[in-house]
PDB file of C-alpha atoms in Angstrom:
ATOM      1  CA  MET H  56     -33.876 -55.171   1.383  1.00 37.00           C
ATOM      2  CA  SER H  57     -34.304 -53.593  -2.169  1.00 44.00           C
ATOM      3  CA  ASN H  58     -38.282 -53.712  -2.947  1.00 50.00           C
ATOM      4  CA  ARG H  59     -36.929 -55.070  -6.841  1.00 57.00           C
ATOM      5  CA  GLY H  60     -38.342 -58.653  -6.679  1.00 66.00           C
ATOM      6  CA  GLY H  61     -38.097 -61.585  -4.431  1.00 88.00           C
ATOM      7  CA  SER H  62     -41.606 -62.140  -2.072  1.00 93.00           C
ATOM      8  CA  VAL H  63     -44.041 -60.738   0.619  1.00 95.00           C
ATOM      9  CA  PHE H  64     -45.874 -62.118   3.245  1.00 96.00           C
ATOM     10  CA  VAL H  65     -49.071 -59.905   3.691  1.00 95.00           C
ATOM     11  CA  PHE H  66     -50.690 -60.571   7.116  1.00 93.00           C
ATOM     12  CA  GLY H  67     -54.084 -59.016   7.605  1.00 90.00           C
ATOM     13  CA  TYR H  68     -58.082 -60.165   7.732  1.00 88.00           C
ATOM     14  CA  GLN H  69     -58.454 -58.726   4.512  1.00 89.00           C
ATOM     15  CA  GLY H  70     -60.323 -60.767   1.943  1.00 89.00           C
ATOM     16  CA  LEU H  71     -62.901 -61.771   5.159  1.00 89.00           C
ATOM     17  CA  GLY H  72     -66.036 -59.592   3.913  1.00 91.00           C
ATOM     18  CA  ASN H  73     -64.565 -56.253   5.304  1.00 92.00           C
ATOM     19  CA  ILE H  74     -63.492 -52.999   3.130  1.00 95.00           C
ATOM     20  CA  GLY H  75     -61.458 -51.267   5.071  1.00 93.00           C
ATOM     21  CA  ASP H  76     -59.312 -54.403   5.607  1.00 93.00           C
ATOM     22  CA  ASP H  77     -60.144 -54.989   1.434  1.00 95.00           C
ATOM     23  CA  LEU H  78     -58.677 -51.782   1.029  1.00 95.00           C
ATOM     24  CA  MET H  79     -55.815 -52.186   2.558  1.00 94.00           C
ATOM     25  CA  PHE H  80     -55.032 -54.644   1.643  1.00 94.00           C
ATOM     26  CA  LYS H  81     -55.930 -54.064  -3.017  1.00 94.00           C
ATOM     27  CA  THR H  82     -53.113 -50.871  -2.319  1.00 93.00           C
ATOM     28  CA  LEU H  83     -50.485 -52.677  -0.296  1.00 93.00           C
ATOM     29  CA  ALA H  84     -50.622 -55.561  -3.424  1.00 92.00           C
ATOM     30  CA  GLU H  85     -50.617 -53.422  -6.326  1.00 91.00           C
ATOM     31  CA  TYR H  86     -47.987 -51.647  -5.198  1.00 91.00           C
ATOM     32  CA  PHE H  87     -45.508 -54.061  -4.759  1.00 92.00           C
ATOM     33  CA  LYS H  88     -46.619 -55.433  -7.726  1.00 89.00           C
ATOM     34  CA  CYS H  89     -45.819 -52.589  -9.133  1.00 89.00           C
ATOM     35  CA  VAL H  90     -41.601 -53.497  -8.448  1.00 87.00           C
ATOM     36  CA  GLY H  91     -41.958 -57.117  -9.185  1.00 88.00           C
ATOM     37  CA  VAL H  92     -42.577 -58.648  -5.628  1.00 92.00           C
ATOM     38  CA  ASP H  93     -44.536 -61.176  -5.347  1.00 93.00           C
ATOM     39  CA  VAL H  94     -47.232 -61.564  -2.908  1.00 95.00           C
ATOM     40  CA  TYR H  95     -49.147 -64.281  -0.699  1.00 95.00           C
ATOM     41  CA  SER H  96     -51.098 -64.015   1.763  1.00 94.00           C
ATOM     42  CA  HIS H  97     -53.268 -67.105   3.746  1.00 93.00           C
ATOM     43  CA  LYS H  98     -56.737 -68.950   2.249  1.00 89.00           C
ATOM     44  CA  ARG H  99     -59.179 -67.130   2.912  1.00 90.00           C
ATOM     45  CA  LYS H 100     -63.560 -65.935   1.001  1.00 91.00           C
ATOM     46  CA  TYR H 101     -61.748 -64.376  -1.811  1.00 92.00           C
ATOM     47  CA  LEU H 102     -59.167 -63.168  -4.279  1.00 92.00           C
ATOM     48  CA  ILE H 103     -58.180 -59.026  -3.737  1.00 93.00           C
ATOM     49  CA  ALA H 104     -55.273 -58.388  -6.237  1.00 89.00           C
ATOM     50  CA  GLU H 105     -54.156 -61.736  -7.517  1.00 88.00           C
ATOM     51  CA  GLU H 106     -51.864 -62.404  -5.188  1.00 93.00           C
ATOM     52  CA  LYS H 107     -51.422 -66.284  -4.278  1.00 94.00           C
ATOM     53  CA  MET H 108     -52.824 -67.799  -1.094  1.00 95.00           C
ATOM     54  CA  LEU H 109     -51.197 -70.211   0.839  1.00 95.00           C
ATOM     55  CA  SER H 110     -52.387 -72.889   3.425  1.00 94.00           C
ATOM     56  CA  GLY H 111     -50.874 -75.729   5.838  1.00 94.00           C
ATOM     57  CA  PHE H 112     -47.040 -76.042   5.720  1.00 95.00           C
ATOM     58  CA  SER H 113     -46.682 -73.877   2.873  1.00 95.00           C
ATOM     59  CA  LEU H 114     -48.118 -71.224   4.213  1.00 95.00           C
ATOM     60  CA  LEU H 115     -46.283 -71.961   7.413  1.00 95.00           C
ATOM     61  CA  CYS H 116     -42.664 -71.158   5.784  1.00 96.00           C
ATOM     62  CA  LYS H 117     -43.499 -68.718   3.761  1.00 95.00           C
ATOM     63  CA  MET H 118     -44.462 -66.363   6.576  1.00 95.00           C
ATOM     64  CA  ILE H 119     -41.869 -67.696   8.617  1.00 96.00           C
ATOM     65  CA  PHE H 120     -38.522 -67.355   5.143  1.00 96.00           C
ATOM     66  CA  CYS H 121     -40.330 -64.985   3.092  1.00 96.00           C
ATOM     67  CA  ASP H 122     -38.556 -61.889   2.165  1.00 95.00           C
ATOM     68  CA  LYS H 123     -40.718 -60.145   3.248  1.00 95.00           C
ATOM     69  CA  PHE H 124     -43.658 -60.313   5.867  1.00 96.00           C
ATOM     70  CA  TYR H 125     -46.242 -57.337   5.581  1.00 96.00           C
ATOM     71  CA  VAL H 126     -48.739 -56.774   8.966  1.00 93.00           C
ATOM     72  CA  SER H 127     -51.290 -54.561   7.969  1.00 90.00           C
ATOM     73  CA  GLY H 128     -54.018 -54.318  10.418  1.00 81.00           C
ATOM     74  CA  GLY H 129     -55.358 -51.929  12.660  1.00 71.00           C
ATOM     75  CA  ASN H 130     -57.272 -55.225  14.845  1.00 77.00           C
ATOM     76  CA  ILE H 131     -54.315 -57.141  14.912  1.00 85.00           C
ATOM     77  CA  PHE H 132     -53.135 -56.532  18.352  1.00 86.00           C
ATOM     78  CA  SER H 133     -56.418 -54.849  19.560  1.00 83.00           C
ATOM     79  CA  TYR H 134     -57.517 -57.362  22.551  1.00 81.00           C
ATOM     80  CA  GLU H 135     -60.902 -58.730  21.311  1.00 76.00           C
ATOM     81  CA  ARG H 136     -60.668 -62.094  23.030  1.00 77.00           C
ATOM     82  CA  PRO H 137     -58.577 -63.808  25.685  1.00 80.00           C
ATOM     83  CA  ARG H 138     -57.228 -66.491  22.425  1.00 82.00           C
ATOM     84  CA  SER H 139     -56.135 -62.674  21.546  1.00 85.00           C
ATOM     85  CA  ILE H 140     -52.838 -63.277  23.727  1.00 88.00           C
ATOM     86  CA  ILE H 141     -51.916 -66.285  21.573  1.00 90.00           C
ATOM     87  CA  LYS H 142     -52.549 -64.389  18.492  1.00 90.00           C
ATOM     88  CA  VAL H 143     -49.412 -62.057  19.692  1.00 91.00           C
ATOM     89  CA  VAL H 144     -47.785 -64.673  21.671  1.00 93.00           C
ATOM     90  CA  SER H 145     -47.413 -66.227  17.724  1.00 94.00           C
ATOM     91  CA  PHE H 146     -45.927 -62.599  16.619  1.00 95.00           C
ATOM     92  CA  PHE H 147     -43.453 -63.104  19.136  1.00 95.00           C
ATOM     93  CA  LEU H 148     -42.153 -66.292  17.920  1.00 96.00           C
ATOM     94  CA  LEU H 149     -42.481 -65.317  14.684  1.00 96.00           C
ATOM     95  CA  PHE H 150     -40.835 -62.415  14.512  1.00 96.00           C
ATOM     96  CA  ASN H 151     -38.072 -62.959  16.649  1.00 95.00           C
ATOM     97  CA  PHE H 152     -37.005 -65.576  14.648  1.00 97.00           C
ATOM     98  CA  ARG H 153     -37.829 -63.897  11.341  1.00 97.00           C
ATOM     99  CA  HIS H 154     -35.327 -61.600  12.888  1.00 95.00           C
ATOM    100  CA  LEU H 155     -32.782 -63.409  14.112  1.00 96.00           C
ATOM    101  CA  ILE H 156     -32.271 -64.757  10.148  1.00 96.00           C
ATOM    102  CA  LYS H 157     -32.130 -60.855   9.249  1.00 95.00           C
ATOM    103  CA  LYS H 158     -35.676 -61.422   7.620  1.00 96.00           C
ATOM    104  CA  GLU H 159     -37.732 -57.971   7.579  1.00 96.00           C
ATOM    105  CA  THR H 160     -40.955 -57.672   9.230  1.00 97.00           C
ATOM    106  CA  ILE H 161     -43.323 -54.154   9.282  1.00 96.00           C
ATOM    107  CA  VAL H 162     -45.780 -53.679  10.803  1.00 95.00           C
ATOM    108  CA  ASP H 163     -49.059 -50.347   9.254  1.00 94.00           C
ATOM    109  CA  SER H 164     -51.886 -49.236  10.590  1.00 92.00           C
ATOM    110  CA  VAL H 165     -52.306 -50.771  13.338  1.00 91.00           C
ATOM    111  CA  GLY H 166     -53.185 -48.825  16.682  1.00 90.00           C
ATOM    112  CA  LEU H 167     -52.503 -50.851  20.206  1.00 90.00           C
ATOM    113  CA  ASN H 168     -55.557 -52.022  22.312  1.00 85.00           C
ATOM    114  CA  LEU H 169     -53.456 -50.446  25.631  1.00 86.00           C
ATOM    115  CA  ARG H 170     -56.434 -51.007  28.479  1.00 81.00           C
ATOM    116  CA  VAL H 171     -56.139 -54.137  28.954  1.00 81.00           C
ATOM    117  CA  GLY H 172     -52.897 -55.002  31.627  1.00 84.00           C
ATOM    118  CA  TYR H 173     -50.132 -54.706  32.294  1.00 88.00           C
ATOM    119  CA  PHE H 174     -48.818 -58.263  30.694  1.00 89.00           C
ATOM    120  CA  TRP H 175     -50.572 -57.254  27.556  1.00 89.00           C
ATOM    121  CA  ARG H 176     -48.904 -54.273  26.882  1.00 91.00           C
ATOM    122  CA  LEU H 177     -45.178 -56.326  27.925  1.00 92.00           C
ATOM    123  CA  ILE H 178     -46.081 -58.615  25.671  1.00 91.00           C
ATOM    124  CA  LEU H 179     -46.609 -56.094  22.512  1.00 92.00           C
ATOM    125  CA  VAL H 180     -43.911 -54.166  23.603  1.00 93.00           C
ATOM    126  CA  LEU H 181     -41.806 -57.579  23.135  1.00 92.00           C
ATOM    127  CA  THR H 182     -42.848 -58.372  20.120  1.00 93.00           C
ATOM    128  CA  LEU H 183     -43.060 -55.131  18.085  1.00 93.00           C
ATOM    129  CA  ARG H 184     -39.479 -54.371  19.101  1.00 91.00           C
ATOM    130  CA  LYS H 185     -38.468 -57.027  16.716  1.00 91.00           C
ATOM    131  CA  VAL H 186     -39.908 -55.617  13.673  1.00 95.00           C
ATOM    132  CA  ASN H 187     -37.852 -53.615  11.203  1.00 95.00           C
ATOM    133  CA  GLU H 188     -40.691 -51.100  10.876  1.00 95.00           C
ATOM    134  CA  ALA H 189     -43.361 -50.250  12.493  1.00 94.00           C
ATOM    135  CA  TYR H 190     -46.019 -47.725  11.201  1.00 94.00           C
ATOM    136  CA  LEU H 191     -49.293 -47.096  14.364  1.00 93.00           C
ATOM    137  CA  ARG H 192     -51.574 -45.075  12.985  1.00 91.00           C
ATOM    138  CA  ASP H 193     -52.713 -42.664  15.964  1.00 89.00           C
ATOM    139  CA  ASN H 194     -50.396 -41.078  18.633  1.00 89.00           C
ATOM    140  CA  LEU H 195     -51.862 -42.590  21.826  1.00 89.00           C
ATOM    141  CA  SER H 196     -50.471 -46.105  20.520  1.00 91.00           C
ATOM    142  CA  PHE H 197     -46.988 -44.868  19.144  1.00 92.00           C
ATOM    143  CA  ARG H 198     -46.000 -42.414  21.723  1.00 92.00           C
ATOM    144  CA  PHE H 199     -46.249 -45.191  23.680  1.00 93.00           C
ATOM    145  CA  LEU H 200     -44.207 -48.048  21.756  1.00 92.00           C
ATOM    146  CA  ARG H 201     -41.881 -44.630  21.312  1.00 92.00           C
ATOM    147  CA  MET H 202     -40.816 -44.689  24.686  1.00 92.00           C
ATOM    148  CA  PHE H 203     -39.206 -48.538  24.136  1.00 89.00           C
ATOM    149  CA  SER H 204     -38.828 -48.559  20.601  1.00 81.00           C
ATOM    150  CA  PRO H 205     -37.870 -45.252  19.447  1.00 77.00           C
ATOM    151  CA  GLY H 206     -35.702 -46.373  15.941  1.00 81.00           C
ATOM    152  CA  ASN H 207     -37.999 -48.348  13.799  1.00 88.00           C
ATOM    153  CA  ILE H 208     -41.352 -46.506  16.043  1.00 93.00           C
ATOM    154  CA  TYR H 209     -43.624 -44.221  13.812  1.00 93.00           C
ATOM    155  CA  PHE H 210     -46.602 -41.717  13.719  1.00 92.00           C
ATOM    156  CA  ARG H 211     -48.119 -42.929   9.675  1.00 91.00           C
ATOM    157  CA  HIS H 212     -51.481 -42.186   8.813  1.00 89.00           C
ATOM    158  CA  ASP H 213     -53.600 -45.500   8.145  1.00 92.00           C
ATOM    159  CA  ARG H 214     -53.184 -46.970   4.088  1.00 92.00           C
ATOM    160  CA  VAL H 215     -57.783 -46.148   3.547  1.00 93.00           C
ATOM    161  CA  TYR H 216     -56.290 -42.771   4.616  1.00 91.00           C
ATOM    162  CA  ARG H 217     -53.174 -41.637   2.990  1.00 91.00           C
ATOM    163  CA  ASN H 218     -53.919 -44.371  -0.538  1.00 92.00           C
ATOM    164  CA  ALA H 219     -56.810 -42.008  -1.014  1.00 92.00           C
ATOM    165  CA  LYS H 220     -56.201 -41.085  -5.011  1.00 91.00           C
ATOM    166  CA  ASN H 221     -56.299 -45.172  -5.597  1.00 91.00           C
ATOM    167  CA  ILE H 222     -58.675 -45.773  -3.516  1.00 93.00           C
ATOM    168  CA  ARG H 223     -61.267 -43.405  -5.705  1.00 92.00           C
ATOM    169  CA  SER H 224     -59.761 -44.140  -8.639  1.00 90.00           C
ATOM    170  CA  TYR H 225     -61.575 -47.656  -7.580  1.00 89.00           C
ATOM    171  CA  LYS H 226     -65.124 -45.904  -7.768  1.00 81.00           C
ATOM    172  CA  LYS H 227     -64.654 -45.219 -11.361  1.00 71.00           C
ATOM    173  CA  GLN H 228     -62.143 -48.971 -12.744  1.00 68.00           C
ATOM    174  CA  LEU H 229     -64.864 -51.580 -10.490  1.00 64.00           C
ATOM    175  CA  GLN H 230     -68.547 -50.010 -10.824  1.00 61.00           C
ATOM    176  CA  SER H 231     -71.311 -52.236 -11.351  1.00 58.00           C
ATOM    177  CA  PRO H 232     -73.671 -51.251 -14.588  1.00 54.00           C
ATOM    178  CA  GLY H 233     -77.133 -49.838 -12.901  1.00 52.00           C
ATOM    179  CA  SER H 234     -78.618 -46.705 -11.628  1.00 47.00           C
ATOM    180  CA  LEU H 235     -78.454 -45.519  -8.184  1.00 49.00           C
ATOM    181  CA  CYS H 236     -80.908 -43.766  -6.167  1.00 53.00           C
ATOM    182  CA  GLU H 237     -80.934 -40.087  -6.163  1.00 56.00           C
ATOM    183  CA  ASP H 238     -83.305 -39.068  -3.335  1.00 75.00           C
ATOM    184  CA  LYS H 239     -81.032 -37.500  -0.206  1.00 90.00           C
ATOM    185  CA  TYR H 240     -79.639 -39.736   1.473  1.00 94.00           C
ATOM    186  CA  CYS H 241     -76.573 -40.570   4.568  1.00 94.00           C
ATOM    187  CA  ILE H 242     -74.693 -44.221   4.469  1.00 96.00           C
ATOM    188  CA  TRP H 243     -74.346 -45.953   7.963  1.00 96.00           C
ATOM    189  CA  PHE H 244     -71.854 -47.594   8.798  1.00 95.00           C
ATOM    190  CA  LEU H 245     -73.250 -50.996  11.218  1.00 92.00           C
ATOM    191  CA  SER H 246     -70.653 -52.559  14.011  1.00 87.00           C
ATOM    192  CA  GLU H 247     -71.871 -54.477  16.615  1.00 74.00           C
ATOM    193  CA  THR H 248     -69.241 -53.569  18.368  1.00 68.00           C
ATOM    194  CA  ALA H 249     -71.421 -49.761  18.743  1.00 60.00           C
ATOM    195  CA  ILE H 250     -73.791 -51.236  21.004  1.00 61.00           C
ATOM    196  CA  ASP H 251     -74.582 -49.528  24.132  1.00 61.00           C
ATOM    197  CA  LYS H 252     -77.474 -51.199  25.212  1.00 59.00           C
ATOM    198  CA  ASP H 253     -78.332 -47.934  27.744  1.00 58.00           C
ATOM    199  CA  ASN H 254     -78.015 -45.681  24.824  1.00 62.00           C
ATOM    200  CA  VAL H 255     -81.063 -47.330  22.396  1.00 66.00           C
ATOM    201  CA  ASP H 256     -83.306 -44.016  22.917  1.00 75.00           C
ATOM    202  CA  SER H 257     -80.387 -42.208  21.460  1.00 81.00           C
ATOM    203  CA  GLU H 258     -79.704 -44.405  18.034  1.00 82.00           C
ATOM    204  CA  VAL H 259     -83.626 -44.542  17.363  1.00 85.00           C
ATOM    205  CA  LYS H 260     -83.895 -40.704  18.350  1.00 88.00           C
ATOM    206  CA  LEU H 261     -80.748 -39.456  16.282  1.00 90.00           C
ATOM    207  CA  ILE H 262     -83.138 -42.652  13.422  1.00 92.00           C
ATOM    208  CA  LYS H 263     -86.024 -39.893  13.412  1.00 92.00           C
ATOM    209  CA  GLU H 264     -84.285 -36.756  13.169  1.00 92.00           C
ATOM    210  CA  ILE H 265     -82.504 -37.902   9.365  1.00 93.00           C
ATOM    211  CA  VAL H 266     -85.877 -39.039   8.442  1.00 93.00           C
ATOM    212  CA  ALA H 267     -87.523 -36.472   9.608  1.00 92.00           C
ATOM    213  CA  SER H 268     -85.294 -34.044   7.569  1.00 92.00           C
ATOM    214  CA  GLY H 269     -86.447 -35.982   3.900  1.00 92.00           C
ATOM    215  CA  TYR H 270     -83.135 -38.362   3.968  1.00 93.00           C
ATOM    216  CA  CYS H 271     -83.038 -41.745   3.825  1.00 93.00           C
ATOM    217  CA  ILE H 272     -80.877 -43.879   5.471  1.00 95.00           C
ATOM    218  CA  LYS H 273     -78.757 -46.355   3.407  1.00 95.00           C
ATOM    219  CA  PHE H 274     -77.044 -49.139   6.573  1.00 96.00           C
ATOM    220  CA  LEU H 275     -73.884 -50.727   4.993  1.00 96.00           C
ATOM    221  CA  VAL H 276     -74.088 -54.180   6.427  1.00 96.00           C
ATOM    222  CA  GLN H 277     -70.263 -55.913   6.799  1.00 94.00           C
ATOM    223  CA  GLU H 278     -71.313 -59.066   8.891  1.00 89.00           C
ATOM    224  CA  LYS H 279     -73.826 -61.205   9.998  1.00 88.00           C
ATOM    225  CA  SER H 280     -73.134 -59.759  13.289  1.00 88.00           C
ATOM    226  CA  ASP H 281     -74.067 -55.926  11.327  1.00 91.00           C
ATOM    227  CA  GLU H 282     -77.551 -57.715  10.500  1.00 91.00           C
ATOM    228  CA  VAL H 283     -78.835 -58.157  13.788  1.00 89.00           C
ATOM    229  CA  ARG H 284     -78.148 -54.970  14.337  1.00 88.00           C
ATOM    230  CA  LEU H 285     -79.925 -53.600  11.721  1.00 91.00           C
ATOM    231  CA  ASN H 286     -83.142 -55.847  12.405  1.00 91.00           C
ATOM    232  CA  SER H 287     -82.888 -53.886  15.973  1.00 88.00           C
ATOM    233  CA  PHE H 288     -83.308 -50.545  14.430  1.00 89.00           C
ATOM    234  CA  ILE H 289     -86.563 -51.471  12.245  1.00 91.00           C
ATOM    235  CA  ASN H 290     -88.478 -52.743  14.524  1.00 90.00           C
ATOM    236  CA  SER H 291     -87.330 -49.897  17.346  1.00 87.00           C
ATOM    237  CA  CYS H 292     -88.131 -47.551  14.261  1.00 91.00           C
ATOM    238  CA  SER H 293     -91.463 -47.388  12.209  1.00 90.00           C
ATOM    239  CA  CYS H 294     -90.565 -44.101  10.506  1.00 91.00           C
ATOM    240  CA  LEU H 295     -87.954 -46.642   8.690  1.00 92.00           C
ATOM    241  CA  LYS H 296     -90.331 -48.127   6.707  1.00 90.00           C
ATOM    242  CA  GLY H 297     -89.417 -47.339   3.124  1.00 89.00           C
ATOM    243  CA  ARG H 298     -86.669 -44.596   4.029  1.00 91.00           C
ATOM    244  CA  TYR H 299     -84.037 -47.291   4.376  1.00 93.00           C
ATOM    245  CA  LYS H 300     -81.475 -49.665   1.742  1.00 93.00           C
ATOM    246  CA  LYS H 301     -79.422 -52.855   3.883  1.00 94.00           C
ATOM    247  CA  ILE H 302     -76.228 -52.915   1.189  1.00 94.00           C
ATOM    248  CA  ASN H 303     -74.851 -55.928   1.605  1.00 94.00           C
ATOM    249  CA  TYR H 304     -70.924 -55.716   0.938  1.00 95.00           C
ATOM    250  CA  ALA H 305     -69.717 -57.988  -1.491  1.00 92.00           C
ATOM    251  CA  TYR H 306     -65.533 -56.956  -3.097  1.00 92.00           C
ATOM    252  CA  SER H 307     -67.239 -57.995  -6.433  1.00 88.00           C
ATOM    253  CA  GLU H 308     -69.115 -54.760  -6.027  1.00 91.00           C
ATOM    254  CA  LEU H 309     -66.375 -52.235  -4.444  1.00 92.00           C
ATOM    255  CA  GLY H 310     -66.694 -49.827  -7.602  1.00 91.00           C
ATOM    256  CA  THR H 311     -70.847 -48.977  -6.610  1.00 91.00           C
ATOM    257  CA  ILE H 312     -70.291 -49.469  -2.863  1.00 94.00           C
ATOM    258  CA  LEU H 313     -67.458 -47.144  -3.158  1.00 94.00           C
ATOM    259  CA  LEU H 314     -69.606 -44.774  -5.404  1.00 92.00           C
ATOM    260  CA  GLU H 315     -72.695 -44.978  -2.822  1.00 93.00           C
ATOM    261  CA  ILE H 316     -70.316 -43.368  -0.859  1.00 95.00           C
ATOM    262  CA  GLU H 317     -69.335 -40.207  -3.195  1.00 93.00           C
ATOM    263  CA  ARG H 318     -72.971 -39.351  -2.863  1.00 92.00           C
ATOM    264  CA  ALA H 319     -74.110 -39.466   0.695  1.00 94.00           C
ATOM    265  CA  ASP H 320     -74.694 -36.293   1.692  1.00 94.00           C
ATOM    266  CA  PHE H 321     -73.538 -37.256   5.136  1.00 94.00           C
ATOM    267  CA  SER H 322     -72.404 -40.395   6.485  1.00 94.00           C
ATOM    268  CA  ILE H 323     -73.356 -41.813  10.489  1.00 93.00           C
ATOM    269  CA  THR H 324     -70.217 -44.243  10.979  1.00 91.00           C
ATOM    270  CA  GLU H 325     -69.487 -46.890  13.973  1.00 90.00           C
ATOM    271  CA  ARG H 326     -65.995 -48.067  11.756  1.00 91.00           C
ATOM    272  CA  TYR H 327     -62.751 -46.386  11.933  1.00 90.00           C
ATOM    273  CA  HIS H 328     -62.485 -46.874   8.371  1.00 93.00           C
ATOM    274  CA  GLY H 329     -66.227 -45.427   8.441  1.00 94.00           C
ATOM    275  CA  ALA H 330     -64.985 -42.264   9.320  1.00 92.00           C
ATOM    276  CA  LEU H 331     -61.657 -42.956   6.773  1.00 93.00           C
ATOM    277  CA  LEU H 332     -63.566 -43.343   3.901  1.00 95.00           C
ATOM    278  CA  SER H 333     -65.726 -40.375   4.312  1.00 94.00           C
ATOM    279  CA  GLU H 334     -63.185 -38.569   4.144  1.00 92.00           C
ATOM    280  CA  VAL H 335     -61.308 -40.290   1.080  1.00 93.00           C
ATOM    281  CA  PHE H 336     -64.312 -38.737  -1.283  1.00 94.00           C
ATOM    282  CA  SER H 337     -64.958 -35.680   1.022  1.00 92.00           C
ATOM    283  CA  VAL H 338     -68.213 -36.455   2.773  1.00 93.00           C
ATOM    284  CA  LYS H 339     -69.129 -35.483   6.080  1.00 92.00           C
ATOM    285  CA  TRP H 340     -69.639 -37.649   8.975  1.00 91.00           C
ATOM    286  CA  LEU H 341     -70.300 -37.887  12.545  1.00 89.00           C
ATOM    287  CA  PRO H 342     -68.829 -41.200  14.658  1.00 86.00           C
ATOM    288  CA  PHE H 343     -71.523 -42.909  16.815  1.00 81.00           C
ATOM    289  CA  SER H 344     -70.074 -45.239  18.424  1.00 73.00           C
ATOM    290  CA  GLN H 345     -68.318 -46.186  22.134  1.00 66.00           C
ATOM    291  CA  SER H 346     -65.566 -47.628  19.348  1.00 72.00           C
ATOM    292  CA  GLU H 347     -62.051 -46.543  21.514  1.00 76.00           C
ATOM    293  CA  LYS H 348     -60.104 -46.900  17.315  1.00 80.00           C
ATOM    294  CA  LEU H 349     -62.893 -43.719  16.662  1.00 80.00           C
ATOM    295  CA  ASN H 350     -62.729 -41.861  19.230  1.00 78.00           C
ATOM    296  CA  ARG H 351     -58.257 -41.886  19.038  1.00 80.00           C
ATOM    297  CA  LEU H 352     -59.030 -39.860  15.506  1.00 78.00           C
ATOM    298  CA  ASP H 353     -57.887 -36.301  16.494  1.00 71.00           C
ATOM    299  CA  VAL H 354     -58.214 -33.718  14.065  1.00 62.00           C
ATOM    300  CA  GLY H 355     -54.499 -32.103  15.047  1.00 63.00           C
ATOM    301  CA  ASP H 356     -53.336 -35.261  12.793  1.00 66.00           C
ATOM    302  CA  TYR H 357     -56.188 -35.437   9.809  1.00 70.00           C
ATOM    303  CA  LYS H 358     -57.897 -32.810   8.054  1.00 68.00           C
ATOM    304  CA  LEU H 359     -61.286 -34.620   9.895  1.00 71.00           C
ATOM    305  CA  ASN H 360     -64.559 -33.421   7.694  1.00 74.00           C
ATOM    306  CA  LYS H 361     -66.808 -34.120  10.776  1.00 70.00           C
ATOM    307  CA  LEU H 362     -70.252 -32.663  11.668  1.00 66.00           C
ATOM    308  CA  PRO H 363     -70.498 -30.807  15.419  1.00 55.00           C
ATOM    309  CA  LEU H 364     -72.067 -33.175  17.334  1.00 44.00           C
TER     310      LEU H 364
END
């Protein structure tokens, strides 16, 4: 299908308070608008790129019959809870029907959860064999899927990483007025999934080392669970008093938050896109998480600006 004209439906977790997903959608939607394609998506909290949000019957029709169905987001094909199977089976039915009526389906910037079991891996393979193009963001996912569907599977960097130039421009375009703290500081990308109950002492030790070295810590809070995690840090580390700042993510403040990331001396990240945004702004970063996604960031695939442990 030609990119010029027509319609595209973009499915992902954008518009739900997550900086990585919002940036993926924004760069993608702006590209399609530049080539004259109408962009549609499912109804959510806020608009990102003047897309048309749909719900109910019109949403279902557009997902089935749009010229191009574009799935973007790392956790789309991850097993996070039992109902994840329902989500992937729904994609299986949708992708197969679109294949039957010769409509284009593309999957971009995803990683696959391969630790769940045989049935889960089988469903993933059967589902993704019906897409026109699949771009996997890590080599493990790519090599696994390539064994079963070699013709349309590619390794490609995550959209946030490969659209670094666009993202750096948003910092200037969207920055809110006001002054930023000039103290030395690091950005800490919080995530509830990073919690390791057996490793609380190492978290407290790291915070103490950062503060003792003269740095403030700016915690980026994106979800309610991140707030709970931050409160546990505050209660465990008396040294944080007067030495931290909470940054609540809001899309309306995207430019200012990107500037905060760029000006940081380094970052601690419990999130995949925390690492990639640090890369975008050439900020050294330290992974602090049990996240399989972060562990798959391979120095052979990405030019990593990673701090030594």
